[in-house]
Coordinates of C-alpha atoms and ligand atoms in Angstrom, one line a residue:
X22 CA 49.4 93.7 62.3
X23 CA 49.3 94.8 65.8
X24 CA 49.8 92.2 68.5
X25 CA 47.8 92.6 72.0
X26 CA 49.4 91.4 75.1
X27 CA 47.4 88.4 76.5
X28 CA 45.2 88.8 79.5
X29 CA 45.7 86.1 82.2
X30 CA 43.0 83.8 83.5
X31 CA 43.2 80.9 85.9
X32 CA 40.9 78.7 83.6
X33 CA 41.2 79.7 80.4
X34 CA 44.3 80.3 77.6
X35 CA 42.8 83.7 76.5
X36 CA 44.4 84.7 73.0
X37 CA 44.8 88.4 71.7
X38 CA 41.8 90.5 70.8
X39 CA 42.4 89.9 66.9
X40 CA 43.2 86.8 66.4
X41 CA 41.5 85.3 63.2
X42 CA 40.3 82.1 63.9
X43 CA 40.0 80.9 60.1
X44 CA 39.9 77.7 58.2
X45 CA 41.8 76.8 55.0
X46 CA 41.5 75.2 51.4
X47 CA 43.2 74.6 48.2
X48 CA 41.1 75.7 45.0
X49 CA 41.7 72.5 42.9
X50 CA 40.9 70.3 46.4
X51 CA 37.3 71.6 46.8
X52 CA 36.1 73.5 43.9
X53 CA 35.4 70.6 41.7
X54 CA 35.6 70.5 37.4
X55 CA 38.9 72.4 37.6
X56 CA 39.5 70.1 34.2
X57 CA 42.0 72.0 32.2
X58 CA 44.7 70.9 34.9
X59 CA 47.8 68.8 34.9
X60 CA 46.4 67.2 38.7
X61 CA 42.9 66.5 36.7
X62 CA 45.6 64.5 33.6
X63 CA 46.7 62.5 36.2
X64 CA 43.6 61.4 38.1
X65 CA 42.1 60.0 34.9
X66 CA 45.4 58.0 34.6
X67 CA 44.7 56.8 37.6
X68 CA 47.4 58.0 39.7
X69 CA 45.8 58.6 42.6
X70 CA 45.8 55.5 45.6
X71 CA 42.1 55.2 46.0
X72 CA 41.8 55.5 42.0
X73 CA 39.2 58.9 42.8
X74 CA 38.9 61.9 40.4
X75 CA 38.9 65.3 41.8
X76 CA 35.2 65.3 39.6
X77 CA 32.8 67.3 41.3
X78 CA 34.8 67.5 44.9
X79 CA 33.0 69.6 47.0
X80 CA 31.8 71.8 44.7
X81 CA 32.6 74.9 46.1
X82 CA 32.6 76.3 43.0
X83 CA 28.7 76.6 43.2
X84 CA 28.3 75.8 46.9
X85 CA 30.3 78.8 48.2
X86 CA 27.3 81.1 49.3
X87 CA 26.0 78.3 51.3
X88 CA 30.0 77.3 53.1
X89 CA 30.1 81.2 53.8
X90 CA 26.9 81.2 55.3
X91 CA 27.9 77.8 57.4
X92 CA 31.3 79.6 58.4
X93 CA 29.4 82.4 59.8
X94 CA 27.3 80.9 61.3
X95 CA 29.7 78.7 63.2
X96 CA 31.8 81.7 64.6
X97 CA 35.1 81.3 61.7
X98 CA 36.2 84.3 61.0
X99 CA 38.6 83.6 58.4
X100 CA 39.2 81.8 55.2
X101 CA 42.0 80.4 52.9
X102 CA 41.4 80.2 49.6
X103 CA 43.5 79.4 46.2
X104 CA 42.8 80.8 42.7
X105 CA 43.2 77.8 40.3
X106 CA 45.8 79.2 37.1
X107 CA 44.5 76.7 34.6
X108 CA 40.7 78.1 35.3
X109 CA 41.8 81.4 35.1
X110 CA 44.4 80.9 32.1
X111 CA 42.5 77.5 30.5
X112 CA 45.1 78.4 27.4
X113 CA 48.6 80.3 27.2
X114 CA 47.6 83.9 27.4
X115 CA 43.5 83.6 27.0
X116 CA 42.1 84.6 30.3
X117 CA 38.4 83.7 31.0
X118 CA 36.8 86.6 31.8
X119 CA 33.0 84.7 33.3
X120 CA 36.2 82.3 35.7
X121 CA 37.5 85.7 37.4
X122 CA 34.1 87.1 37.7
X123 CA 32.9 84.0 39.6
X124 CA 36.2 84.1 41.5
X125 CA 35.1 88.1 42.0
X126 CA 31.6 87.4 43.2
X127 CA 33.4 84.7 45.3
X128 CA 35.4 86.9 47.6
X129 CA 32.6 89.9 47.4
X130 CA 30.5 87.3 49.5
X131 CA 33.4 86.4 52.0
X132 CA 33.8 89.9 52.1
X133 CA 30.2 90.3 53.2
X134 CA 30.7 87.9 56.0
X135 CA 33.6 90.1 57.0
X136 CA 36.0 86.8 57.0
X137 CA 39.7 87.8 57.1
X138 CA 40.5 86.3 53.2
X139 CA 44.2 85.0 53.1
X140 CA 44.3 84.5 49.1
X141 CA 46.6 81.9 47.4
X142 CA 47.8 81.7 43.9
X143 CA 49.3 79.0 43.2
X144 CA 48.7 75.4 45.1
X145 CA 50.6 73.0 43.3
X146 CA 48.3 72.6 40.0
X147 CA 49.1 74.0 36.6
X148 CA 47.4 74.7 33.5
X149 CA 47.6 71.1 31.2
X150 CA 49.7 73.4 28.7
X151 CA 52.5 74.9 31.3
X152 CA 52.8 71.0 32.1
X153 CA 53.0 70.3 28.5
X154 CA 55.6 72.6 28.1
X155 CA 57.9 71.3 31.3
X156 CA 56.1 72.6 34.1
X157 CA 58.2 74.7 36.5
X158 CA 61.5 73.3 34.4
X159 CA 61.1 75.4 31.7
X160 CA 62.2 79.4 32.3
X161 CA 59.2 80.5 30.5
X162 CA 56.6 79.5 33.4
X163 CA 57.7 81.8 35.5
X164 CA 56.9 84.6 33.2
X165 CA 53.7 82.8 32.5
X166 CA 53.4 82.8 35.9
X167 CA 53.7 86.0 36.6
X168 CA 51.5 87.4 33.6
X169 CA 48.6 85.1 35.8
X170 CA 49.6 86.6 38.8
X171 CA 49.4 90.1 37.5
X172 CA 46.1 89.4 35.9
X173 CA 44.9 88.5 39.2
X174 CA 46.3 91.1 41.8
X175 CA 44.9 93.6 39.0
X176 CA 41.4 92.0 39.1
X177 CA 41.0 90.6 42.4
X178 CA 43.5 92.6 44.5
X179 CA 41.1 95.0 46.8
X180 CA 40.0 91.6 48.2
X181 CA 43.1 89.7 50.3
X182 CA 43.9 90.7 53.9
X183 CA 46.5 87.9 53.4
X184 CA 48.2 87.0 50.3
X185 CA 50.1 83.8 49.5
X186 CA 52.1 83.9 46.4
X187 CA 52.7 79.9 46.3
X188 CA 51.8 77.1 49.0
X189 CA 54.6 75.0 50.1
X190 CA 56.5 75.1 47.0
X191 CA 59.5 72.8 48.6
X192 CA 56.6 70.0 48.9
X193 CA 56.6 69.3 45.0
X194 CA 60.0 70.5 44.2
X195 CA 61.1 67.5 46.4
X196 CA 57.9 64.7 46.3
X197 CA 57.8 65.5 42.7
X198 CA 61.0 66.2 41.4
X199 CA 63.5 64.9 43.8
X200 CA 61.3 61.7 45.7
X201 CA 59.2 60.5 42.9
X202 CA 56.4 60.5 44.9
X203 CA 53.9 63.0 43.0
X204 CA 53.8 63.8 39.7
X205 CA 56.2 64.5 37.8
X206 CA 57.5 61.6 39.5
X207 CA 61.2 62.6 38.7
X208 CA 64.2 61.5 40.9
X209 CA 66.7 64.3 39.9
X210 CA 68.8 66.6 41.9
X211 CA 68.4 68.9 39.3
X212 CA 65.0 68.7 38.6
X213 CA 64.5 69.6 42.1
X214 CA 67.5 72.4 42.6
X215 CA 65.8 73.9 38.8
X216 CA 62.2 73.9 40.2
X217 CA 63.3 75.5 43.5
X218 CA 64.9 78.4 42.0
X219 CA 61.8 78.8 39.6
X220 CA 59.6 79.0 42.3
X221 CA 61.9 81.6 44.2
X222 CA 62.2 83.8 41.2
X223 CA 58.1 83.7 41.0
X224 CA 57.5 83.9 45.0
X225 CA 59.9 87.4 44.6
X226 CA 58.7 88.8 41.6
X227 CA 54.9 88.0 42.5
X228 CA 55.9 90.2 46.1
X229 CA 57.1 93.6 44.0
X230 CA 53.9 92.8 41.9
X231 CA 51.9 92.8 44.4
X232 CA 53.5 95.8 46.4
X233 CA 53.4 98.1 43.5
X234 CA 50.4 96.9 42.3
X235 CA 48.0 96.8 45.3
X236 CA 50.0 98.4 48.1
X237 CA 47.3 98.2 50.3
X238 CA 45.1 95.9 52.0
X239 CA 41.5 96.0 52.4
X240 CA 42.3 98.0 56.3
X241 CA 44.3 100.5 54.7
X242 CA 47.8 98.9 55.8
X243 CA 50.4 97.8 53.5
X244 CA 49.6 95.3 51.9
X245 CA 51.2 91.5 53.6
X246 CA 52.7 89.1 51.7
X247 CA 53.6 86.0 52.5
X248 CA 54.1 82.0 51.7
X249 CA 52.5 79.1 52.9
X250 CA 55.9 77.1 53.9
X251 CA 55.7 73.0 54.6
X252 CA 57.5 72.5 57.9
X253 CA 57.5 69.4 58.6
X254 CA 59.4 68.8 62.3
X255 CA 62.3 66.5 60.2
X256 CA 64.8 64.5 62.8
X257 CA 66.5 61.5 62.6
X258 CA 65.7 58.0 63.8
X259 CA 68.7 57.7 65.4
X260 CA 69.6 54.6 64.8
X261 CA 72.9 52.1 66.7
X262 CA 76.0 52.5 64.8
X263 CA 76.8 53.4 60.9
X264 CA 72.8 54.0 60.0
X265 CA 72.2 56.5 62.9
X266 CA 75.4 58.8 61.4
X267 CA 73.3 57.9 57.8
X268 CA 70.1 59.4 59.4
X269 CA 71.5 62.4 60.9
X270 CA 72.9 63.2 57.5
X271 CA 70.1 62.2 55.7
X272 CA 67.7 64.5 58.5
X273 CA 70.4 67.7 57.7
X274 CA 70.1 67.7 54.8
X275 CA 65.9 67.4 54.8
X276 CA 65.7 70.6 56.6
X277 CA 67.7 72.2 54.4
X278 CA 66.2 70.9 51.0
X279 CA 62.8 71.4 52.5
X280 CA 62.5 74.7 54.2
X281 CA 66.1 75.8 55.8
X282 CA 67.3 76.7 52.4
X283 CA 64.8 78.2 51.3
X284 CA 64.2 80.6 54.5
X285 CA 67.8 81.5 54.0
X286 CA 67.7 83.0 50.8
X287 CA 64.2 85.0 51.6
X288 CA 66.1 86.4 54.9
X289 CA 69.5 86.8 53.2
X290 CA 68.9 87.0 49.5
X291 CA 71.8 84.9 48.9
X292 CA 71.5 81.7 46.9
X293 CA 71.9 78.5 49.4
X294 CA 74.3 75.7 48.4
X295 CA 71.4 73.5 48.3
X296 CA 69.6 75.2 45.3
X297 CA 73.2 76.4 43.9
X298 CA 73.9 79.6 42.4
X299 CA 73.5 82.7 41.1
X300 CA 71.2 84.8 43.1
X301 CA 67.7 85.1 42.4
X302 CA 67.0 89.1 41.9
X303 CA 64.7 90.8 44.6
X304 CA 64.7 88.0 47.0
X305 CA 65.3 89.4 49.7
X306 CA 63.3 90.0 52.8
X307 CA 60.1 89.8 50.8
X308 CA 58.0 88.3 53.2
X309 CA 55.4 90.3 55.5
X310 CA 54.8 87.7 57.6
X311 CA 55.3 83.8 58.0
X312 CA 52.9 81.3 57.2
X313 CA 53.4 77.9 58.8
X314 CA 51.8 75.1 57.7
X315 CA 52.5 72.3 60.7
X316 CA 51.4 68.7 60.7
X317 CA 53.8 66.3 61.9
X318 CA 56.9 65.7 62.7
X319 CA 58.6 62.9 60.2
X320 CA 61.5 60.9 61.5
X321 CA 64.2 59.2 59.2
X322 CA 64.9 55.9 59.3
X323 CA 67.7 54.1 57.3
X324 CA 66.4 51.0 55.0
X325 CA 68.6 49.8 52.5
X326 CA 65.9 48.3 50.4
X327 CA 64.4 51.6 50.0
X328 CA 66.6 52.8 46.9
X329 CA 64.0 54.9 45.1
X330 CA 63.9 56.8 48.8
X331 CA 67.7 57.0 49.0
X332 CA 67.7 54.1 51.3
X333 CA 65.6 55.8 54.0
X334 CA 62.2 55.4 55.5
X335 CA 60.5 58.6 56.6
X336 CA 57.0 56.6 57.1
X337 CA 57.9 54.9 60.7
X338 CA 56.7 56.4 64.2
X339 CA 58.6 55.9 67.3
X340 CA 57.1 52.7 69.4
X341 CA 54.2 54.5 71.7
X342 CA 54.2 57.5 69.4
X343 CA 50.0 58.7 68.1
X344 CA 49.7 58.6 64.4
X345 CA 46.7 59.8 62.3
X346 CA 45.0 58.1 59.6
X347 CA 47.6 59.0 57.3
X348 CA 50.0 57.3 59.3
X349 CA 51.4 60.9 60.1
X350 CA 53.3 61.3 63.7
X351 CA 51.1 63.7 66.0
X352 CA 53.5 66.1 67.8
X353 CA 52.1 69.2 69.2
X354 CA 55.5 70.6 70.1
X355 CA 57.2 70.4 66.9
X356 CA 55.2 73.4 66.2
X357 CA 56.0 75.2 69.1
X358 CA 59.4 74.6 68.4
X359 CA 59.0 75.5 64.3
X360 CA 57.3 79.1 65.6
X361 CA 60.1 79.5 68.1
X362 CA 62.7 79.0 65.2
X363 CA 60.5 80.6 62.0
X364 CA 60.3 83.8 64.3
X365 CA 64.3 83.6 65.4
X366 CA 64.6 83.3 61.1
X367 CA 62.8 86.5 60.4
X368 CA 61.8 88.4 63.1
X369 CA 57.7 89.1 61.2
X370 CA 54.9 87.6 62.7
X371 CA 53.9 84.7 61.9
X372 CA 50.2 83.1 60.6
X373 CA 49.2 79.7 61.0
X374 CA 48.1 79.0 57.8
X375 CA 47.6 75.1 57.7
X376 CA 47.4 72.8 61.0
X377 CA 44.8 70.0 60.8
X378 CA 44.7 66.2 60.8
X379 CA 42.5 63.6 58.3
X380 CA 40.5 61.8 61.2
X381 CA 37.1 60.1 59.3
X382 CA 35.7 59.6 63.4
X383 CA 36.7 62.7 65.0
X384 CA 38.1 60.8 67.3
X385 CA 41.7 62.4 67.5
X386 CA 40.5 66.0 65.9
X387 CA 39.4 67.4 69.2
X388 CA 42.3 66.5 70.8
X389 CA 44.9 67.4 68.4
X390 CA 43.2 70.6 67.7
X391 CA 43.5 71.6 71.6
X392 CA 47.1 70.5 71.8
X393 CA 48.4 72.4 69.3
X394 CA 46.6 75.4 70.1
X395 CA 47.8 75.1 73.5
X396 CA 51.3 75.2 71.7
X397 CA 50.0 78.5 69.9
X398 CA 49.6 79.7 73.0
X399 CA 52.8 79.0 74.6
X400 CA 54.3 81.2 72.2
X401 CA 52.2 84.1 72.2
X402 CA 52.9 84.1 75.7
X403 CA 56.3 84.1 75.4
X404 CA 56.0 87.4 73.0
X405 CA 55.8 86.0 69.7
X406 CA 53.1 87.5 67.5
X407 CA 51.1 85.5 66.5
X408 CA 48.2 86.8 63.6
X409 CA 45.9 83.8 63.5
X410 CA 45.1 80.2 62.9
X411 CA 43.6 78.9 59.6
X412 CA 42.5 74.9 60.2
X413 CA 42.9 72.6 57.4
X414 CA 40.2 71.8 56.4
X415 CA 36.9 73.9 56.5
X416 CA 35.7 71.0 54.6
X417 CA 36.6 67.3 53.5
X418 CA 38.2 67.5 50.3
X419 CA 39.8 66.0 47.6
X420 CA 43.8 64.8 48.8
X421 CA 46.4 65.0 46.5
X422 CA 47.8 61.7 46.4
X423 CA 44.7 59.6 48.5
X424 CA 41.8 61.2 46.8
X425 CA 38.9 61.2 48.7
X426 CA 39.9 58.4 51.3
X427 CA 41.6 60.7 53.9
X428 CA 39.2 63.4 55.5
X429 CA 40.5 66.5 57.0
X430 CA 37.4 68.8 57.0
X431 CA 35.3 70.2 60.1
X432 CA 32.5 69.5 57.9
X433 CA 31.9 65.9 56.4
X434 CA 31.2 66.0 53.4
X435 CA 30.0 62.6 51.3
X436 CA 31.9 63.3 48.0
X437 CA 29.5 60.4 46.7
X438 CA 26.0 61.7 48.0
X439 CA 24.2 63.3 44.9
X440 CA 23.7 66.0 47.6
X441 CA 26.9 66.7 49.1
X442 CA 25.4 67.4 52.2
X443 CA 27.5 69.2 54.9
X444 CA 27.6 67.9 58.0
X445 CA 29.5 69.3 60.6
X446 CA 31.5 66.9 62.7
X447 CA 31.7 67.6 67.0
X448 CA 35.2 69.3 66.1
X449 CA 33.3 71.6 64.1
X450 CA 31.4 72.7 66.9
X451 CA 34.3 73.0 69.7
X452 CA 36.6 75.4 66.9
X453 CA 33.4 77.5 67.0
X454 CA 33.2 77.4 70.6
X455 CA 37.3 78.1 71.1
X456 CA 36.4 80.9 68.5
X457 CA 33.7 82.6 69.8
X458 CA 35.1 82.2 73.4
X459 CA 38.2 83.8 71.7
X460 CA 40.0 81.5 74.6
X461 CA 40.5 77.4 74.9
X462 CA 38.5 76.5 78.6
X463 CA 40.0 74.2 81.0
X464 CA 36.6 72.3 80.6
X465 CA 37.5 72.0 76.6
X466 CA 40.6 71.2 77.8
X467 CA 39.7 68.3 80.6
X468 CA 37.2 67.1 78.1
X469 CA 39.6 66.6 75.3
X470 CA 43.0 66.1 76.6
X471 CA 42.7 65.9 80.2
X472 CA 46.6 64.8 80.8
X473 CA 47.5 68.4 79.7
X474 CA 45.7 69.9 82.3
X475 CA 48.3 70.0 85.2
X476 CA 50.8 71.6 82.5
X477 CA 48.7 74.2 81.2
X478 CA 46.4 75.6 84.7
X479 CA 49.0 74.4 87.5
X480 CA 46.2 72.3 89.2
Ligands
FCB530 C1 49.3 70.2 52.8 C2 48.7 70.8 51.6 C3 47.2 70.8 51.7 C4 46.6 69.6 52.2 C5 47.3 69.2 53.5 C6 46.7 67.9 54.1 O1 50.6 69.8 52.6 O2 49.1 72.1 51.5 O3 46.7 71.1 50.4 O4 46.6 68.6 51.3 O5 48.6 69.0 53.3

């Protein structure tokens, strides 16, 4: 993990020698049949807004020789990927031998391609039989948990240069237990203080496994270990009177149920009021870096109809404030900010592990990708090490609660064309540029967000 000072150029943002330029996925989003799945359940009942089924997605599953060889080709020199527990573990302690073969042959070809693998076990979906038996709410799945995990570091553990134990476990512990918003669709306190702790028992006890386990990665350093945390830049709306002192509250507590809390224990190892008590064994300081994942920034809004919501709004933007097509506020410096205060946290470098927008046109993709790596920049200048940046997504994919409607790839992708033919969109092409250039050019930077380019070369 070492960090290279930045060389200075009048007209270009030059960034350190090994920085990965990667892009990322989630297993269940683009592999397609993963069937045996509480996500797949709940598409057939139609839960999903644009009524889609995961189906086929992208079919990584038997595209992924061809997506490597597009990768490569295009400069990338990373990928994220996830390991889906209900392929691997279809039924409670039956692992399929052919599923972590295919996953093997999988990461033997990214290897090939010499991509920087970050490798994630859990994103979101279970097995249908851990839901069946309460999902994260019953104290068995973490054991089940990590008797998958274990299976997999044993199998597959020569492979990661990254791992990630869980992706943004706060995101389901709230939307899902706390908001109502995914499934479960709960709206309990302690639903969501019992899933927390569940998923920081699993997150610690997956680190140690994978320490004592596979103590090394593929370069012959220690092994690093991290998780993809959901960092959302949360403030209030700041509404006149009573509802702005509502919103503060309401933004206070946010940051604390959705990632403050949560960093606390890993850097302190002491439970947070938020979760409640006791202590959660081996917690702390088990991560080897940080991985952000950055999108937006979400501002709270009091509305006393919303009662389901706990009579706020967090869907508004700010009059004159860019949102994407999934109504998500675009602001480049929250993550400046979120990498300024992850790193104050912990002190371990840091890897951009998610940062993308769904954008059908490309129309706000260029642009969005060039502001906030101009924010990545900042702070590597400033000193903070910074490993890489994984874009999300390599390809359109399947989205957890639109389905196929919102597209976040670099690579169309037609989940309806018999063919599933990759295209790659302009965006596509200028990552590969910024990547091969290992630099952003003020002529990138003039061509996609020209009102930046006083700030950033001085002109
Ligand atoms: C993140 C998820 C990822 C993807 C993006 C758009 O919260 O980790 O799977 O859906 O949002």
């Amino acid at each position: 993990m070492e960090h290279t000072a930045l060389s200075e150029s009048k007209d270009s943002l030059k960034f350190p020698d090994n920085f990965i330029w990667g892009t990322s996925t989630g297993g269940h989003q683009v592999e397609g049949g993963n069937k045996n799945s509480d996500w797949w359940v709940w598409e057939l009942k139609g839960l999903i807004e644009d009524k889609t089924v995961s189906g086929r997605a992208m079919d990584y599953w038997n595209r992924h020789e061809e997506d490597h060889a597009l990768m490569a080709k295009l400069n990338y020199k990373g990928f994220r990927l996830g390991i889906e527990w209900a392929r691997v573990e279809p039924q409670k302690g039956c692992f399929n031998r052919e599923v972590i073969d295919h996953y093997r042959r999988i990461l033997q070809s990214l290897r090939d391609h010499k991509f920087t693998i970050c490798l994630t076990l859990h994103h979101w979906v279970k097995p249908s039989w851990v839901a069946d038996q309460g999902g994260w709410m019953n104290p068995d799945t973490v054991n089940d948990f990590l008797r998958y995990a274990k299976f997999v570091i044993d199998e597959l553990g020569s492979f990661p240069d990254y791992w990630v134990t869980l992706n943004e476990p706060m995101v389901p512990a709230i939307m899902g237990n706390f908001l109502g918003r995914l499934p479960p669709h709960r709206h309990s306190i302690k639903a969501y203080r019992s899933v927390s702790k569940a998923f920081l028992r699993a997150h610690a006890e997956t680190y140690h496994l994978i320490h004592s386990r596979h103590p090394l990665a593929p370069d012959g350093t220690k092994s690093k270990v991290g998780v993809a945390m959901a960092y959302p830049w949360i403030e209030p709306w700041n509404s006149p009177g009573l509802a702005g002192w509502y919103e503060r509250i309401a933004a206070f507590i946010t940051r604390r149920a959705a990632f403050a809390g949560w960093d606390y224990t890993i850097r302190t190892g002491k439970p947070h009021w938020i979760h409640g008590g006791p202590a959660v064994a081996g917690i702390q300081d088990t991560y080897d870096y940080c991985g952000i994942n950055y999108y937006m920034r979400v501002s709270l809004k009091y509305d006393r109809q919303r009662h389901g919501q706990y009579r706020i709004d967090s869907t508004k933007a700010p009059p004159g404030i860019e949102v994407t097509q999934t109504g998500w506020q675009i602001y480049p410096e929250g993550l400046y900010r979120t990498i300024h205060s992850v790193w104050k946290r912990f002190r371990k470098p840091i890897l951009i592990t998610e940062n993308g927008i769904a954008d059908d046109t490309d129309k706000q993709r260029p642009r969005y990708m060039i502001e906030h790596l101009v924010q990545i920049h900042r702070a590597i200048q400033e000193g903070i090490p910074i490993l890489g940046y994984y874009h999300w997504s390599f390809l359109d994919n399947f989205e957890w609660q639109s389905g196929f409607a919102k597209r976040f790839g670099l690579i169309a992708v037609q989940h309806d064309d018999p063919g599933l033919l990759r295209v790659p969109r302009p965006s596509a092409y200028l990552y590969s540029e910024i990547a091969r250039k290992n630099a952003i050019t003020k002529e990138m930077v003039e061509a996609h967000a020209p009102d930046l380019v006083a700030t950033v070369f001085g002109d």
